[in-house]
């Protein structure tokens, strides 16, 4: 493999796992000639990285392939580790990278247990490296547009938010079928919507009531196919998150992501990848002109370089914790309060 | 006033109060020549019935007008009492009517406190008369269409429901500004959406977590302008209810009523008075053809005559109780369980 192509600023990348959205890395590559993907390894027992390695090759990188990611990190000494293995193993891999002062670009959730999240935060505190999460939906044209409109004050103060994630189920691998490797549908699917509540409002979570069910999951073991969360945030702001894997196979898209944000001066909605605003100012039509999307990986590279990022490590920890609290609420059928 | 116009089947109606949706009575009159409106009185201290009496006159009824509704009931001996005073007084008036074996067509909620609801249920049990609630939104073309499609099995088993009530605030009277006369936004506005969860699923409520806020209510005293409820029903069915009075004045309609119902075979939505279905069967377009709307008052008259009604007295009690539980949850910031 050709190292050092872009001189002293080169960013050597190792990929751990092929289960998450590694695609975010490839999407952003055109903007980042300094990035060099140098090696890959599975991050979870039983994970197959064949297809991942083929894809990396297709992008023109000749990589070393390892069976053991720890060995890969020690041998290759990358600047950045992309963590995209089974979700229950994210934190374990990230901790190993942070210990070695390697930056981590992790699939969400950053951890699937409180214990792992604590270990990860500790490793982050002791490390000279940064961690970023694959909160890729923030970077889409519709959500960037909605964020811009809200920041311009078009809806006034946010009071109420209704977020939705709806996916087609299809046939999911074994890693989705047990809690330990999967982590739960609230942390895996719901996290995006929970992130929106936090991102748009900029407020702290105070409490959550949640519910989830694995009934009618078409042979997917412990996988929950319906879930609902009720968050209370600072300033008496409330947010619902509806999550399901019941989107019919005939639906035109895989996902039906939505948010409706009710403010003191207006209401904005993201639906069907479009953005609609109604407020007290007359306008010819409620649909907003879209801003361009961005690359979440390019944003992470900028973050490493000391620029501000759309989502900080601290934010990613907060959103991950909110998911775990919501899952705990659903498991215990009681309100869970945030510290 | 001209009594006995339609002979032995005549239904003499007295109206108590002018605050609720008395309009439902007028809308249905064309279908019911046997109905005769004979008198009206305020049901709450300070309630003005001028405009109500004018409207009744415009429909061709010459009515007696009373200052005291109890005296009216005793003097006029109506078959039906329409209860539409300040919401906190609904139950008190209904109890007086039921005691006299007069049928009650009440604005919702049927009661605004547990104590009043218990008294009302007891009065109903001891009465030979029936009680019906003004759950008028069930009778609209869009909700009747959605109900029909769900009953035909198009979405399979219901798993998740997201209901929405969004109103313009405008300038509301004093009776909206204090809890005692108003009862709360969850019971007044949210009740329709809570009713939909119950009506569509046909399942019992098990628990509710709710929140409400009177912040940014533009001088409306204790009136809550945002609220969110999270219901858990039998069979791990979950339902969210989002409620607000923050619909911008420029919006094309007063209300933005919606429900999204996610089933094992499909998803149906009511939005903008239209109905959309996606399920596993290919179809040219997701919009459903509408069935006709019905009159809630005509349905109540049929109920009195021994026919089945779209909503029974027992259902109206259950939905009213669910609202009071949700309000209690919001007041106490804790989950409230149903017996």
XYZ file of C-alpha atoms in Angstrom:
678
model
C 0.000 0.000 0.000
C 1.118 3.508 -0.783
C 1.708 5.416 2.386
C 2.768 9.014 2.705
C 1.063 10.137 -0.492
C -0.099 13.374 1.025
C 3.027 14.036 3.065
C 3.090 14.968 6.760
C -0.640 15.473 7.168
C -1.503 11.916 6.279
C -4.297 10.318 8.288
C -3.890 6.567 8.485
C -7.193 4.794 9.043
C -7.879 1.279 10.315
C -11.373 -0.139 10.143
C -12.661 -2.459 12.871
C -15.771 -4.337 11.876
C -18.115 -4.335 8.918
C -21.508 -4.223 10.617
C -22.109 -0.488 11.008
C -22.165 2.393 8.552
C -18.570 2.237 7.291
C -20.016 3.785 4.171
C -19.834 7.190 5.873
C -16.033 6.935 5.572
C -16.121 6.184 1.853
C -18.655 8.945 1.123
C -16.337 11.564 2.525
C -13.091 10.381 0.925
C -13.218 12.577 -2.139
C -12.882 15.650 0.064
C -9.964 14.207 2.055
C -6.871 13.246 0.023
C -4.919 13.038 3.304
C -6.936 10.005 4.396
C -5.378 6.617 3.739
C -7.196 3.422 4.666
C -4.432 0.989 5.598
C -5.960 -2.047 7.314
C -9.124 -3.795 8.483
C -10.070 -6.425 11.046
C -13.266 -7.843 12.510
C -14.266 -6.339 15.848
C -16.659 -9.053 16.982
C -16.482 -12.803 17.101
C -18.000 -14.236 13.925
C -17.968 -10.977 11.998
C -17.193 -11.389 8.311
C -15.167 -8.586 6.700
C -14.960 -9.990 3.145
C -17.349 -7.509 1.664
C -15.792 -4.626 3.611
C -12.321 -5.472 2.254
C -13.652 -5.692 -1.309
C -15.266 -2.290 -0.959
C -12.082 -0.724 0.392
C -10.178 -2.225 -2.556
C -12.701 -0.787 -4.982
C -11.945 2.656 -3.545
C -8.300 2.066 -4.504
C -6.735 1.261 -1.150
C -4.451 -1.764 -0.757
C -4.969 -2.799 2.842
C -3.506 -5.251 5.297
C -6.065 -7.599 6.715
C -5.961 -8.831 10.316
C -7.869 -11.437 12.288
C -7.241 -9.591 15.565
C -7.934 -5.863 15.777
C -5.644 -5.357 18.805
C -2.741 -6.717 16.792
C -3.759 -4.477 13.916
C -3.720 -1.359 16.091
C -0.291 -2.260 17.524
C 1.222 -3.133 14.153
C -0.331 -0.405 11.994
C -0.385 2.461 14.505
C -3.222 4.306 12.696
C -4.219 7.905 13.431
C -7.897 7.005 13.236
C -9.804 3.851 14.105
C -13.221 3.381 12.546
C -15.369 1.279 14.907
C -18.243 -0.496 13.190
C -18.483 -3.997 14.645
C -21.407 -5.613 16.485
C -22.973 -2.826 18.512
C -22.310 -4.470 21.870
C -18.560 -4.356 21.110
C -18.248 -0.683 20.079
C -17.046 0.546 23.461
C -14.542 -2.262 23.993
C -12.831 -1.537 20.675
C -12.958 2.242 21.169
C -11.307 1.928 24.573
C -8.392 0.015 23.023
C -7.951 2.714 20.399
C -8.178 5.603 22.878
C -5.632 3.896 25.152
C -3.218 4.075 22.212
C -4.093 7.743 21.594
C -5.762 6.856 18.313
C -8.818 8.929 17.327
C -12.065 6.972 17.183
C -14.835 7.355 14.617
C -17.465 5.087 16.139
C -20.794 3.790 14.991
C -23.571 4.795 17.403
C -24.416 4.020 20.133
C -20.904 4.551 21.536
C -21.697 1.904 24.173
C -24.588 -0.425 24.929
C -24.231 -0.678 28.735
C -23.687 1.914 31.480
C -20.547 0.043 32.531
C -19.061 0.185 29.042
C -20.027 3.840 28.691
C -18.235 4.655 31.957
C -15.127 2.793 30.820
C -15.236 4.636 27.517
C -15.592 8.059 29.133
C -12.668 7.247 31.425
C -10.521 6.101 28.500
C -11.447 9.274 26.625
C -10.512 11.431 29.622
C -7.104 9.752 29.845
C -6.432 9.853 26.116
C -4.943 12.491 23.859
C -7.291 11.356 21.108
C -10.833 12.372 20.203
C -13.966 10.343 19.635
C -16.768 11.086 17.194
C -20.008 9.246 16.498
C -21.675 8.326 13.222
C -24.645 10.615 13.758
C -24.948 10.797 10.009
C -28.564 11.938 9.844
C -27.615 15.341 11.276
C -25.663 15.907 8.046
C -28.489 15.279 5.572
C -29.926 18.230 3.617
C -33.298 18.062 5.358
C -31.976 18.035 8.916
C -29.311 20.669 8.222
C -32.024 22.835 6.665
C -34.364 22.396 9.625
C -31.538 23.172 12.037
C -30.684 26.351 10.143
C -34.299 27.525 10.113
C -34.675 26.851 13.845
C -31.420 28.655 14.620
C -32.628 31.656 12.633
C -35.494 31.917 15.117
C -38.313 31.049 12.724
C -40.205 28.976 15.299
C -39.241 30.903 18.442
C -38.650 28.877 21.603
C -38.971 25.110 21.215
C -41.742 23.619 23.396
C -42.616 20.206 21.994
C -40.937 17.727 19.625
C -42.267 14.560 17.969
C -39.575 12.445 16.351
C -40.024 9.282 14.334
C -37.851 6.460 13.088
C -39.557 3.785 11.000
C -37.538 1.092 9.200
C -38.215 -1.931 7.069
C -37.250 -5.063 8.990
C -36.122 -7.366 6.184
C -33.996 -10.280 7.355
C -31.459 -9.223 9.935
C -28.326 -11.119 10.969
C -27.912 -13.076 14.183
C -26.188 -10.096 15.853
C -29.540 -8.271 15.811
C -31.327 -11.127 17.522
C -29.787 -11.051 20.977
C -29.515 -8.130 23.351
C -25.836 -8.552 24.142
C -24.591 -8.073 20.587
C -27.439 -5.796 19.461
C -27.971 -3.516 22.439
C -31.640 -2.856 21.725
C -33.749 -0.991 19.196
C -33.929 2.219 21.239
C -30.089 2.574 21.243
C -29.639 1.349 17.666
C -32.511 2.978 15.767
C -33.943 5.437 18.268
C -30.622 7.115 18.959
C -30.900 9.317 15.872
C -34.251 10.690 16.968
C -33.073 11.094 20.561
C -30.097 12.984 19.173
C -32.438 15.314 17.262
C -34.300 16.233 20.465
C -30.989 17.157 22.058
C -29.495 18.834 19.002
C -32.477 21.026 18.103
C -33.362 22.102 21.627
C -29.849 22.325 23.054
C -31.405 21.411 26.413
C -30.573 18.788 29.014
C -32.616 15.633 29.391
C -34.320 15.435 32.798
C -36.307 12.198 32.643
C -37.558 9.514 30.291
C -40.438 7.060 30.191
C -40.114 4.440 27.500
C -41.596 1.165 26.288
C -40.489 -1.438 23.771
C -41.803 -4.725 22.458
C -40.368 -7.663 20.556
C -43.807 -9.065 19.736
C -44.422 -9.749 16.023
C -40.706 -9.507 15.178
C -40.881 -12.279 12.535
C -38.341 -14.624 14.054
C -35.820 -12.005 15.142
C -35.205 -13.316 18.666
C -35.014 -10.500 21.196
C -35.135 -7.666 18.642
C -37.736 -5.044 19.599
C -39.811 -3.949 16.590
C -41.836 -1.224 18.291
C -40.816 1.327 20.897
C -41.909 4.687 22.236
C -40.037 7.186 24.411
C -41.259 10.237 26.301
C -38.509 12.669 27.283
C -38.808 15.619 29.604
C -36.125 18.244 29.072
C -35.187 21.502 30.764
C -37.702 24.367 30.611
C -40.691 22.005 30.400
C -39.805 20.957 26.862
C -41.208 17.534 25.965
C -40.145 15.115 23.244
C -41.645 11.898 21.921
C -39.671 9.327 19.951
C -41.623 6.688 18.034
C -39.587 3.785 16.686
C -40.604 0.802 14.611
C -39.287 -1.842 12.210
C -42.768 -2.285 10.748
C -42.469 -0.156 7.615
C -44.074 -2.248 4.878
C -41.804 -3.788 2.258
C -43.791 -1.984 -0.462
C -42.939 1.446 0.978
C -40.903 3.585 -1.426
C -37.931 4.060 0.950
C -36.242 2.003 3.667
C -36.733 4.646 6.331
C -39.460 7.129 7.236
C -37.555 9.606 9.393
C -39.468 12.573 10.704
C -39.400 15.315 13.245
C -42.040 17.901 14.098
C -40.872 20.756 16.278
C -43.437 23.035 17.866
C -42.187 26.442 18.967
C -43.703 29.571 20.395
C -43.690 31.246 16.966
C -44.031 28.394 14.516
C -43.895 24.708 13.704
C -41.291 23.037 11.511
C -41.435 19.512 10.147
C -39.037 17.180 8.394
C -40.904 14.538 6.417
C -40.124 12.619 3.210
C -36.694 14.318 3.136
C -38.434 17.678 2.834
C -38.795 20.537 5.300
C -41.993 22.471 5.995
C -42.453 25.577 8.102
C -45.565 27.359 9.292
C -45.168 30.427 11.448
C -46.863 33.761 11.924
C -45.309 35.280 8.832
C -47.286 34.857 5.627
C -45.370 32.889 2.974
C -46.360 31.549 -0.391
C -45.701 27.912 0.412
C -44.545 26.137 3.559
C -41.747 24.116 1.931
C -38.222 25.353 2.656
C -35.364 25.530 0.168
C -32.754 22.970 1.093
C -29.145 23.526 2.066
C -26.564 20.953 0.933
C -25.718 17.848 2.904
C -22.306 17.320 4.472
C -20.005 14.395 5.157
C -20.026 13.229 8.768
C -16.554 11.710 8.322
C -15.118 14.898 6.809
C -16.594 16.771 9.769
C -14.822 14.350 12.111
C -11.519 14.896 10.314
C -11.996 18.642 10.782
C -12.764 17.997 14.465
C -9.463 16.170 14.830
C -7.749 19.115 13.169
C -9.087 21.385 15.898
C -12.098 22.828 14.148
C -15.577 22.739 15.629
C -17.677 19.762 14.705
C -21.430 19.365 14.350
C -21.278 16.911 17.271
C -18.659 16.817 20.005
C -17.459 13.792 21.961
C -19.358 15.103 24.983
C -22.572 15.355 22.974
C -22.143 11.817 21.679
C -21.745 10.587 25.271
C -24.869 12.465 26.389
C -26.985 11.080 23.555
C -25.679 7.547 24.115
C -26.500 7.798 27.810
C -30.000 9.086 27.008
C -30.592 5.957 24.911
C -29.442 3.672 27.706
C -31.715 5.492 30.183
C -34.643 5.115 27.778
C -33.910 1.400 27.357
C -33.682 1.026 31.135
C -37.045 2.770 31.495
C -38.583 0.383 28.967
C -37.052 -2.655 30.654
C -38.182 -1.571 34.129
C -41.488 0.064 33.126
C -40.713 3.101 35.254
C -39.531 6.677 34.794
C -35.749 7.054 34.784
C -34.321 10.394 35.889
C -31.080 11.917 34.641
C -28.487 13.123 37.134
C -93.290 26.950 21.811
C -94.710 24.232 19.623
C -94.607 20.911 21.388
C -95.799 17.561 20.118
C -95.176 18.343 16.463
C -93.967 14.860 15.727
C -96.386 13.005 17.946
C -95.578 10.292 20.460
C -91.936 9.861 19.492
C -91.062 13.442 20.259
C -87.699 14.036 21.912
C -87.766 17.174 24.023
C -84.324 18.692 24.414
C -83.060 21.192 26.989
C -79.640 22.767 26.555
C -77.488 23.561 29.588
C -74.650 25.905 28.798
C -73.236 27.506 25.692
C -69.504 26.833 26.108
C -69.088 23.434 24.468
C -69.932 22.107 21.018
C -73.711 22.598 21.055
C -73.306 22.856 17.298
C -73.269 19.055 17.113
C -76.970 19.146 18.048
C -77.854 21.618 15.311
C -75.852 19.756 12.660
C -77.878 16.600 13.195
C -81.325 18.180 13.354
C -82.213 17.759 9.704
C -82.156 13.999 10.146
C -84.300 14.085 13.289
C -87.756 15.677 12.923
C -88.706 14.137 16.268
C -86.256 16.393 18.106
C -87.656 19.551 19.622
C -85.442 22.017 21.435
C -87.625 23.491 24.171
C -85.469 25.410 26.636
C -81.999 26.597 27.576
C -80.161 27.720 30.715
C -76.595 28.488 31.733
C -74.818 25.619 33.483
C -72.025 27.621 35.081
C -71.876 30.830 37.034
C -71.194 33.713 34.670
C -72.013 31.795 31.513
C -73.739 33.896 28.868
C -76.338 32.073 26.741
C -77.431 35.014 24.529
C -75.736 33.727 21.435
C -76.902 30.166 22.076
C -80.535 31.295 22.328
C -80.233 33.312 19.104
C -78.838 30.302 17.305
C -81.630 28.044 18.559
C -84.159 30.647 17.356
C -82.518 30.747 13.944
C -83.111 27.003 13.671
C -86.831 27.708 14.178
C -87.330 26.678 17.779
C -89.172 28.939 20.211
C -87.594 28.153 23.547
C -88.124 29.004 27.187
C -85.121 30.555 28.802
C -84.130 29.881 32.416
C -81.547 31.316 34.777
C -81.404 28.081 36.773
C -80.948 24.778 34.947
C -82.346 22.717 37.841
C -85.587 24.664 37.663
C -85.577 24.163 33.899
C -85.235 20.396 34.207
C -88.031 20.229 36.788
C -90.360 22.514 34.849
C -89.699 21.303 31.308
C -89.140 17.597 31.967
C -87.080 17.062 28.792
C -86.174 13.648 27.380
C -82.652 14.784 26.638
C -80.342 17.250 28.354
C -77.463 18.669 26.326
C -74.616 19.509 28.714
C -72.208 22.110 27.345
C -71.299 24.476 30.190
C -67.857 25.193 31.682
C -66.008 21.903 31.573
C -65.587 21.646 35.347
C -69.385 21.663 35.707
C -70.253 18.935 33.158
C -70.539 16.134 35.705
C -72.595 18.138 38.205
C -75.218 18.989 35.566
C -75.241 15.466 34.112
C -75.850 13.965 37.551
C -78.938 16.181 38.002
C -80.276 15.062 34.633
C -79.582 11.362 35.225
C -81.265 11.551 38.649
C -84.402 12.655 36.800
C -84.013 9.817 34.254
C -83.254 12.309 31.516
C -80.765 11.195 28.837
C -77.551 13.202 28.772
C -75.637 14.315 25.682
C -72.527 15.753 27.317
C -69.558 17.674 26.069
C -66.307 15.849 26.814
C -64.679 15.244 29.214
C -67.679 13.846 31.097
C -66.005 14.929 34.340
C -62.843 16.814 35.299
C -62.110 15.160 38.681
C -62.059 11.545 39.853
C -64.643 12.429 42.510
C -67.039 13.886 39.950
C -66.485 10.937 37.626
C -67.368 8.520 40.435
C -70.522 10.465 41.260
C -71.460 10.466 37.578
C -70.926 6.724 37.185
C -73.030 6.104 40.283
C -75.812 8.379 38.998
C -75.672 6.568 35.650
C -75.916 3.186 37.368
C -78.995 4.279 39.322
C -80.678 5.956 36.348
C -82.929 4.644 33.608
C -81.356 7.148 31.232
C -78.293 6.941 28.997
C -75.304 9.216 28.645
C -73.345 9.945 25.485
C -70.282 12.122 24.918
C -69.546 14.648 22.167
C -66.716 12.604 20.675
C -67.484 14.274 17.390
C -64.146 13.623 15.703
C -64.899 9.894 15.497
C -67.714 10.821 13.104
C -65.655 12.766 10.566
C -65.042 11.247 7.117
C -61.312 10.792 7.705
C -61.570 9.000 11.036
C -64.518 6.858 9.930
C -62.508 5.915 6.825
C -59.425 5.035 8.840
C -61.511 2.974 11.260
C -63.096 1.064 8.388
C -59.718 0.324 6.785
C -58.269 -0.869 10.102
C -61.323 -3.057 10.773
C -60.941 -4.629 7.341
C -57.515 -5.855 8.469
C -55.411 -3.725 6.140
C -52.730 -3.025 8.745
C -52.919 -6.298 10.683
C -52.457 -6.100 14.446
C -51.976 -2.603 15.859
C -48.621 -2.161 17.620
C -47.912 1.558 17.871
C -49.985 4.745 17.568
C -48.941 8.408 17.357
C -51.815 10.839 17.791
C -51.709 14.600 17.533
C -53.944 17.511 18.461
C -52.695 20.972 17.550
C -54.930 24.045 17.916
C -54.655 27.769 17.430
C -54.823 29.494 20.805
C -56.513 32.776 19.888
C -58.001 34.600 22.864
C -59.789 32.253 25.207
C -62.368 33.179 27.850
C -61.732 33.287 31.578
C -63.134 29.783 31.995
C -60.078 28.444 30.150
C -57.678 30.219 32.457
C -58.198 28.385 35.719
C -58.008 24.665 36.348
C -61.277 24.386 38.220
C -63.497 25.603 35.395
C -61.242 24.356 32.558
C -60.072 20.965 33.786
C -56.805 20.997 31.854
C -55.627 20.750 28.266
C -55.122 16.980 28.364
C -58.818 16.386 29.271
C -60.162 19.155 27.021
C -58.049 18.854 23.855
C -56.165 15.603 24.334
C -59.287 13.559 25.027
C -60.030 13.161 21.321
C -56.614 11.680 20.639
C -56.770 9.496 23.744
C -60.157 8.309 22.516
C -58.624 7.378 19.148
C -56.005 5.160 20.841
C -58.803 3.343 22.639
C -61.216 3.240 19.711
C -58.778 1.995 17.079
C -57.008 -0.583 19.228
C -59.996 -1.738 21.272
C -57.499 -2.447 24.073
C -57.389 -1.480 27.725
C -55.085 1.234 29.017
C -52.496 -0.114 31.455
C -50.401 2.930 32.346
C -49.656 6.501 31.335
C -46.743 8.910 31.637
C -47.609 12.467 30.755
C -46.282 16.017 30.923
C -47.861 19.413 30.403
C -46.726 23.008 30.534
C -48.417 26.386 30.772
C -45.239 28.263 29.821
C -45.650 30.708 26.910
C -49.450 30.629 27.140
C -49.809 34.326 26.234
C -51.660 35.463 29.328
C -53.953 32.468 29.658
C -53.472 31.861 33.382
C -53.161 28.175 34.183
C -53.954 26.943 30.651
C -51.392 24.389 29.471
C -50.322 25.029 25.858
C -48.112 21.981 25.381
C -48.550 18.425 26.588
C -47.372 14.930 25.775
C -48.752 11.557 26.889
C -47.272 8.077 26.642
C -49.812 5.283 27.050
C -49.101 1.594 27.467
C -52.008 -0.626 26.502
C -52.684 -4.356 26.589
C -50.530 -6.587 24.369
C -47.554 -4.218 24.509
C -49.304 -1.651 22.327
C -47.953 1.867 22.852
C -49.553 5.215 22.065
C -48.241 8.779 22.100
C -50.494 11.820 22.263
C -48.965 15.186 21.400
C -51.077 18.226 22.259
C -50.467 21.897 21.699
C -52.199 25.278 21.356
C -49.241 26.634 19.375
C -50.551 26.263 15.836
C -49.635 29.535 14.129
C -52.414 31.969 13.341
C -51.390 31.861 9.637
C -52.057 28.110 9.416
C -54.839 27.258 6.954
C -57.060 25.488 9.521
C -57.773 25.825 13.254
C -56.759 22.269 14.035
C -54.082 19.871 12.831
C -55.488 16.523 13.948
C -53.504 13.438 13.077
C -53.067 9.815 13.871
C -50.488 7.357 12.593
C -51.217 3.727 13.342
C -48.483 1.154 12.845
C -49.628 -2.430 12.455
C -48.014 -5.751 11.703
C -49.095 -5.545 8.054
C -49.243 -1.852 7.307
C -49.326 1.736 8.453
C -52.312 4.072 8.172
C -52.292 7.817 8.697
C -54.896 10.519 9.044
C -53.460 13.928 8.166
C -54.969 17.097 6.645
C -58.403 15.394 6.726
C -57.064 12.735 4.360
C -56.245 9.070 4.921
C -53.128 7.286 3.677
C -52.333 3.585 3.776
C -49.163 1.685 3.038
C -49.166 -2.060 3.461
C -47.650 -5.084 1.768
C -50.114 -5.015 -1.096
C -49.082 -2.948 -4.090
C -51.498 -0.091 -4.821
C -51.406 2.787 -7.242
C -51.540 5.513 -4.633
C -51.637 5.463 -0.842
C -54.630 7.787 -0.428
C -57.894 6.106 0.538
C -61.332 6.949 -0.796
C -63.380 8.545 1.933
C -66.609 7.315 3.476
C -69.199 9.922 4.504
C -69.235 11.623 7.872
C -72.036 11.078 10.385
C -73.823 13.124 13.003
C -72.721 12.398 16.563
C -76.048 13.685 17.890
C -78.079 11.537 15.489
C -75.994 8.570 16.629
C -76.856 9.420 20.226
C -80.563 9.571 19.383
C -80.257 6.108 17.828
C -78.441 4.945 20.978
C -81.377 6.113 23.089
C -83.691 4.221 20.766
C -81.834 1.014 21.567
C -79.528 0.842 18.574
C -75.791 0.459 18.859
C -73.794 3.661 18.974
C -70.266 4.438 17.831
C -69.424 5.154 21.469
C -71.167 3.719 24.521
C -71.533 5.348 27.939
C -68.984 2.865 29.301
C -66.471 3.854 26.602
C -66.992 7.541 27.357
C -66.292 6.843 31.049
C -63.127 4.894 30.201
C -61.780 7.618 27.935
C -62.610 10.341 30.457
C -60.824 8.389 33.180
C -57.779 7.906 30.929
C -57.563 11.698 30.530
C -57.735 12.257 34.276
C -55.001 9.641 34.816
C -52.825 11.346 32.205
C -53.372 14.735 33.828
C -52.525 13.204 37.223
C -49.323 11.765 35.749
C -48.380 15.186 34.365
C -49.154 16.908 37.680
C -47.179 14.359 39.709
C -44.418 13.657 37.162
C -44.794 9.921 37.676
C -46.307 6.944 35.905
C -49.954 6.327 36.758
C -51.258 2.785 36.452
C -54.829 1.813 35.592
C -56.698 -0.623 37.794
